[in-house]
Short mmCIF file of C-alpha atoms and ligand atoms in Angstrom, two decimals:
data_model
loop_
_atom_site.label_atom_id
_atom_site.label_comp_id
_atom_site.label_asym_id
_atom_site.label_seq_id
_atom_site.Cartn_x
_atom_site.Cartn_y
_atom_site.Cartn_z
CA MET J 1 0.00 0.00 0.00
CA LEU J 2 3.06 2.22 0.02
CA GLU J 3 2.06 2.29 -3.60
CA ILE J 4 -1.04 4.35 -2.74
CA ARG J 5 1.00 7.12 -1.12
CA LYS J 6 3.25 7.25 -4.16
CA GLN J 7 0.21 7.55 -6.40
CA LEU J 8 -1.24 10.33 -4.25
CA GLU J 9 2.00 12.26 -4.62
CA GLU J 10 1.35 12.25 -8.36
CA THR J 11 -2.40 12.92 -8.31
CA VAL J 12 -2.62 15.72 -5.74
CA PRO J 13 -0.31 18.19 -7.56
CA VAL J 14 -2.42 17.83 -10.72
CA ILE J 15 -5.57 18.66 -8.74
CA ARG J 16 -3.75 21.64 -7.25
CA GLU J 17 -3.37 23.08 -10.75
CA TYR J 18 -7.17 23.38 -10.84
CA TYR J 19 -8.20 23.94 -7.24
CA ASP J 20 -6.33 25.13 -4.14
CA GLY J 21 -9.07 24.87 -1.50
CA MET J 22 -9.57 22.26 1.19
CA PRO J 23 -12.78 20.28 0.86
CA ALA J 24 -14.49 19.50 4.16
CA ILE J 25 -16.62 16.78 2.61
CA GLY J 26 -16.02 14.32 -0.20
CA ILE J 27 -19.18 13.29 -2.01
CA ILE J 28 -19.77 10.26 -4.22
CA LEU J 29 -22.81 10.79 -6.40
CA GLY J 30 -24.43 7.51 -7.33
CA THR J 31 -26.82 6.61 -10.13
CA GLY J 32 -29.16 9.37 -11.23
CA LEU J 33 -28.42 11.79 -8.40
CA GLY J 34 -27.83 14.69 -10.74
CA ALA J 35 -29.68 17.36 -8.78
CA VAL J 36 -27.17 17.19 -5.93
CA ALA J 37 -24.40 17.91 -8.44
CA LYS J 38 -26.42 20.85 -9.77
CA SER J 39 -26.64 22.43 -6.33
CA ILE J 40 -22.85 22.57 -6.05
CA GLU J 41 -21.44 26.00 -6.95
CA VAL J 42 -18.65 24.57 -9.05
CA GLU J 43 -15.27 26.32 -8.93
CA ALA J 44 -13.26 23.63 -10.74
CA GLU J 45 -14.02 20.53 -12.75
CA ILE J 46 -11.52 17.79 -13.63
CA PRO J 47 -12.35 14.90 -15.96
CA TYR J 48 -11.00 11.63 -14.56
CA GLU J 49 -8.84 11.07 -17.61
CA LYS J 50 -6.75 14.11 -16.62
CA LEU J 51 -5.96 12.57 -13.24
CA PRO J 52 -3.03 10.16 -12.83
CA HIS J 53 -4.11 6.79 -11.34
CA PHE J 54 -7.83 7.46 -11.76
CA ALA J 55 -9.88 4.82 -13.49
CA VAL J 56 -12.37 6.06 -16.08
CA SER J 57 -16.00 5.06 -15.55
CA THR J 58 -17.41 2.79 -18.25
CA VAL J 59 -21.06 3.13 -17.24
CA GLU J 60 -22.90 5.64 -19.40
CA SER J 61 -25.20 6.76 -16.58
CA HIS J 62 -22.10 7.86 -14.63
CA ALA J 63 -20.27 10.91 -16.01
CA GLY J 64 -16.62 10.84 -15.02
CA LYS J 65 -15.33 13.97 -13.36
CA LEU J 66 -14.38 15.53 -10.06
CA LEU J 67 -16.23 18.69 -9.07
CA PHE J 68 -14.81 21.17 -6.58
CA GLY J 69 -16.82 23.99 -5.10
CA GLU J 70 -19.31 24.92 -2.41
CA LEU J 71 -22.48 23.20 -1.34
CA SER J 72 -24.60 25.26 1.05
CA GLY J 73 -21.48 27.27 1.92
CA VAL J 74 -19.35 24.19 2.63
CA PRO J 75 -16.25 23.45 0.53
CA VAL J 76 -16.82 20.05 -1.08
CA MET J 77 -15.41 17.82 -3.75
CA ALA J 78 -17.72 15.44 -5.57
CA MET J 79 -17.19 12.42 -7.75
CA GLN J 80 -19.66 12.65 -10.56
CA GLY J 81 -19.55 9.04 -11.64
CA ARG J 82 -18.14 6.26 -9.54
CA PHE J 83 -16.32 3.01 -10.27
CA HIS J 84 -17.88 -0.40 -9.82
CA TYR J 85 -16.28 -3.77 -9.22
CA TYR J 86 -18.29 -5.29 -12.10
CA GLU J 87 -16.54 -2.97 -14.54
CA GLY J 88 -13.37 -4.92 -13.85
CA TRP J 89 -11.57 -2.35 -11.68
CA THR J 90 -9.70 -3.57 -8.65
CA MET J 91 -10.95 -2.64 -5.19
CA LYS J 92 -7.94 -0.31 -4.89
CA GLN J 93 -8.88 1.52 -8.10
CA ILE J 94 -12.52 1.83 -6.99
CA THR J 95 -11.51 3.38 -3.68
CA TYR J 96 -8.57 5.50 -4.82
CA PRO J 97 -10.72 8.67 -5.05
CA VAL J 98 -11.53 8.32 -1.35
CA ARG J 99 -7.78 8.30 -0.62
CA VAL J 100 -7.55 11.46 -2.73
CA MET J 101 -10.38 13.10 -0.76
CA LYS J 102 -8.57 12.36 2.48
CA ALA J 103 -5.25 13.58 1.08
CA LEU J 104 -6.89 16.91 0.17
CA GLY J 105 -8.17 17.29 3.71
CA ALA J 106 -11.73 15.94 3.63
CA LYS J 107 -12.75 14.43 6.97
CA ILE J 108 -16.23 13.31 5.88
CA LEU J 109 -17.48 11.02 3.10
CA LEU J 110 -21.03 11.47 1.88
CA VAL J 111 -22.01 8.61 -0.37
CA SER J 112 -25.13 7.76 -2.32
CA ASN J 113 -26.29 4.94 -4.54
CA ALA J 114 -29.34 3.41 -6.18
CA ALA J 115 -30.55 0.22 -4.54
CA GLY J 116 -33.30 -2.36 -4.69
CA ALA J 117 -35.57 -2.80 -1.67
CA LEU J 118 -35.45 -6.05 0.30
CA ASN J 119 -37.56 -4.49 3.03
CA PRO J 120 -41.22 -4.80 1.97
CA LEU J 121 -42.17 -1.57 3.75
CA PHE J 122 -39.98 0.49 1.41
CA ARG J 123 -41.32 2.07 -1.80
CA PRO J 124 -39.65 2.95 -5.08
CA GLY J 125 -38.47 6.57 -4.84
CA ASP J 126 -37.81 6.35 -1.09
CA ILE J 127 -34.52 7.57 0.34
CA MET J 128 -32.90 5.09 2.74
CA LEU J 129 -30.45 6.29 5.34
CA ILE J 130 -27.76 3.60 5.42
CA THR J 131 -27.32 2.42 9.01
CA ASP J 132 -24.80 -0.33 8.24
CA HIS J 133 -23.69 -2.67 5.48
CA ILE J 134 -22.97 -6.34 4.80
CA ASN J 135 -20.19 -6.48 2.23
CA LEU J 136 -20.92 -9.43 -0.08
CA ILE J 137 -18.89 -8.18 -3.02
CA GLY J 138 -16.39 -10.91 -2.21
CA ASP J 139 -13.33 -8.70 -2.15
CA ASN J 140 -11.89 -5.98 0.07
CA PRO J 141 -9.86 -2.86 -0.76
CA LEU J 142 -7.60 -3.33 2.29
CA ILE J 143 -6.27 -6.75 1.29
CA GLY J 144 -2.49 -6.67 0.99
CA LYS J 145 0.28 -5.11 3.03
CA ASN J 146 -1.09 -2.37 5.27
CA ASP J 147 0.36 1.13 5.13
CA ASP J 148 0.11 2.30 8.73
CA GLU J 149 0.45 5.90 7.54
CA LEU J 150 -2.91 5.55 5.81
CA GLY J 151 -4.75 3.65 8.53
CA PRO J 152 -4.74 0.64 10.85
CA ARG J 153 -4.35 -3.00 9.77
CA PHE J 154 -7.70 -3.95 11.35
CA PRO J 155 -10.03 -0.95 11.13
CA ASP J 156 -13.03 -1.12 13.43
CA MET J 157 -16.34 -0.94 11.58
CA PHE J 158 -18.13 0.08 14.77
CA ASP J 159 -20.09 3.22 13.89
CA ALA J 160 -18.96 3.00 10.24
CA TYR J 161 -22.03 5.05 9.29
CA THR J 162 -21.62 7.75 11.92
CA LYS J 163 -24.55 7.74 14.33
CA LYS J 164 -24.26 11.46 14.99
CA PHE J 165 -24.68 12.15 11.25
CA ARG J 166 -27.56 9.70 11.01
CA ASP J 167 -29.36 11.53 13.80
CA ILE J 168 -28.82 14.83 11.96
CA ALA J 169 -30.16 13.36 8.71
CA GLU J 170 -33.20 11.89 10.45
CA GLN J 171 -34.03 15.17 12.19
CA THR J 172 -33.51 17.18 8.99
CA ALA J 173 -35.75 14.88 6.93
CA LEU J 174 -38.42 15.24 9.58
CA GLU J 175 -38.18 19.03 9.42
CA LEU J 176 -38.34 19.00 5.61
CA GLY J 177 -41.24 16.55 5.51
CA ILE J 178 -39.19 14.03 3.52
CA ARG J 179 -39.91 10.35 4.13
CA LEU J 180 -36.59 8.81 5.16
CA VAL J 181 -36.45 5.07 5.74
CA GLN J 182 -33.42 3.41 7.33
CA GLY J 183 -31.65 0.13 6.89
CA VAL J 184 -28.76 -2.16 6.08
CA TYR J 185 -27.26 -1.96 2.60
CA VAL J 186 -25.96 -5.19 1.05
CA PRO J 187 -23.77 -4.91 -2.04
CA LEU J 188 -22.94 -7.83 -4.31
CA SER J 189 -20.52 -7.72 -7.22
CA GLY J 190 -23.18 -7.64 -9.95
CA PRO J 191 -23.52 -6.90 -12.81
CA ASN J 192 -26.57 -9.14 -13.00
CA LEU J 193 -29.49 -8.27 -10.79
CA GLU J 194 -30.09 -11.02 -8.28
CA THR J 195 -32.32 -14.08 -8.40
CA ALA J 196 -35.47 -14.34 -6.28
CA ALA J 197 -33.70 -16.94 -4.12
CA GLU J 198 -30.81 -14.53 -3.59
CA TYR J 199 -33.20 -11.74 -2.58
CA ARG J 200 -34.82 -14.08 -0.04
CA TYR J 201 -31.37 -14.93 1.34
CA LEU J 202 -30.30 -11.27 1.52
CA ARG J 203 -33.45 -10.39 3.45
CA ILE J 204 -32.98 -13.33 5.84
CA ILE J 205 -29.41 -12.30 6.67
CA GLY J 206 -30.54 -8.80 7.61
CA GLY J 207 -30.49 -6.69 4.45
CA ASP J 208 -32.94 -3.88 3.71
CA ALA J 209 -31.53 -2.80 0.36
CA VAL J 210 -29.32 -4.44 -2.26
CA GLY J 211 -26.85 -2.84 -4.64
CA MET J 212 -23.41 -3.10 -6.24
CA SER J 213 -21.31 -0.36 -4.67
CA THR J 214 -20.51 1.82 -1.65
CA ALA J 215 -19.09 -0.72 0.82
CA PRO J 216 -15.55 -0.54 -0.69
CA GLU J 217 -15.47 3.26 -0.47
CA VAL J 218 -16.87 3.22 3.07
CA ILE J 219 -14.30 0.62 4.19
CA VAL J 220 -11.49 2.85 2.88
CA ALA J 221 -13.06 5.97 4.44
CA VAL J 222 -13.18 4.22 7.81
CA HIS J 223 -9.60 2.99 7.33
CA SER J 224 -8.60 6.62 6.64
CA GLY J 225 -10.35 7.88 9.76
CA MET J 226 -13.13 9.64 7.85
CA LYS J 227 -16.69 9.84 9.13
CA VAL J 228 -19.40 8.59 6.78
CA LEU J 229 -22.97 9.43 5.87
CA GLY J 230 -24.70 7.28 3.25
CA PHE J 231 -28.02 7.27 1.42
CA SER J 232 -29.61 4.79 -0.98
CA VAL J 233 -32.32 5.79 -3.41
CA ILE J 234 -34.75 2.89 -3.60
CA THR J 235 -35.41 2.20 -7.28
CA ASP J 236 -37.23 -1.14 -7.32
CA MET J 237 -38.73 -3.79 -5.08
CA CYS J 238 -36.72 -7.00 -4.67
CA LEU J 239 -39.37 -9.13 -2.97
CA PRO J 240 -38.91 -12.80 -3.86
CA ASP J 241 -42.61 -13.70 -3.83
CA SER J 242 -43.80 -10.84 -6.03
CA LEU J 243 -40.78 -10.12 -8.18
CA GLN J 244 -41.28 -8.04 -11.32
CA PRO J 245 -38.83 -7.66 -14.18
CA VAL J 246 -36.76 -4.45 -14.03
CA THR J 247 -34.68 -2.63 -16.60
CA LEU J 248 -31.85 -0.17 -16.16
CA GLU J 249 -34.10 2.48 -17.77
CA LYS J 250 -36.75 1.93 -15.10
CA ILE J 251 -34.15 2.04 -12.33
CA LEU J 252 -32.74 5.33 -13.66
CA ALA J 253 -36.21 6.84 -14.10
CA THR J 254 -37.16 5.98 -10.52
CA ALA J 255 -33.85 7.30 -9.18
CA ALA J 256 -34.60 10.56 -10.99
CA THR J 257 -37.93 10.93 -9.14
CA ALA J 258 -35.98 11.19 -5.89
CA ASP J 259 -33.50 13.70 -7.30
CA GLU J 260 -35.03 16.92 -5.97
CA LYS J 261 -35.82 15.40 -2.57
CA MET J 262 -32.27 14.15 -2.25
CA ALA J 263 -30.80 17.53 -3.27
CA LYS J 264 -32.96 19.29 -0.68
CA LEU J 265 -32.01 16.85 2.08
CA VAL J 266 -28.31 16.85 1.23
CA GLY J 267 -28.29 20.66 0.92
CA GLU J 268 -29.59 20.97 4.48
CA VAL J 269 -27.57 18.15 6.01
CA VAL J 270 -24.15 19.15 4.60
CA PRO J 271 -23.60 22.35 6.65
CA LYS J 272 -24.83 20.56 9.77
CA ILE J 273 -22.43 17.62 9.50
CA ALA J 274 -19.63 20.02 8.56
CA GLY J 275 -20.37 21.74 11.85
CA ILE J 276 -21.12 25.19 10.45
CA LYS J 277 -24.88 25.23 11.13
N1 HPA V 301 -30.08 -5.26 -7.35
C1 HPA V 301 -31.39 -5.19 -7.52
N2 HPA V 301 -32.04 -4.07 -7.74
C2 HPA V 301 -31.33 -2.94 -7.79
C3 HPA V 301 -29.97 -2.94 -7.63
C4 HPA V 301 -29.31 -4.16 -7.40
O1 HPA V 301 -28.08 -4.23 -7.25
N3 HPA V 301 -29.57 -1.66 -7.74
C5 HPA V 301 -30.67 -0.91 -7.95
N4 HPA V 301 -31.75 -1.69 -7.98
#
């Protein structure tokens, strides 16, 4: 992992040619969460291909650039477009941007994704506050020699999704009149959606929502000593006894219905978790 520090020494100076601020929060914008990006007052934009050691997203629904600017008065950097394991990237490539966020000074990771509901009480278009995860991707970004400068060999996943931030999000949603459900996010590698039998299994083991991302980035954030807040946009129901076919188009369209709600919630929550409101 000494390798990672060497890479950062090459990536950070390139970013500094575009932006010299210090982001308080690093944001990963998942599928169809465009409105959050629009509420950032962008000061600098860097396409991933300009950045040494960055992978380049292959999913069309994920644009590939870093945004730097202010969100509700808070300096932030945002990944517009994230990397998935199913694209063939290694766990280290997927999580490298989180290392970059930390290197630039960000102490908080705000992450979002689109997910299918395992919890029958959820509805498409709901926002789920992630309380915890079960990583079933089958790989881990921390495998290999540990670099103690970056974080501990055995990071503790206690409070991985910071309770204090979850309380703030819950209270804010209440004030805004936004329905906010809560639950455990379970990512698998994908890229296929899961079978009915797999959905039944994921529910039995304690999952509320299923997806293909987020856990790697959160593991690295925790390893780096960052605090985390995560949301899933519920795009479809994954109930084994009443399963309906889904398409990517449908998933994206449903994610888009939550766009404004998500932007409003995130816009209010960001200054509170940054400690300026
Ligand atoms: N599985 C099932 N449904 C989904 C997923 C997934 O990974 N992501 C969004 N909806």
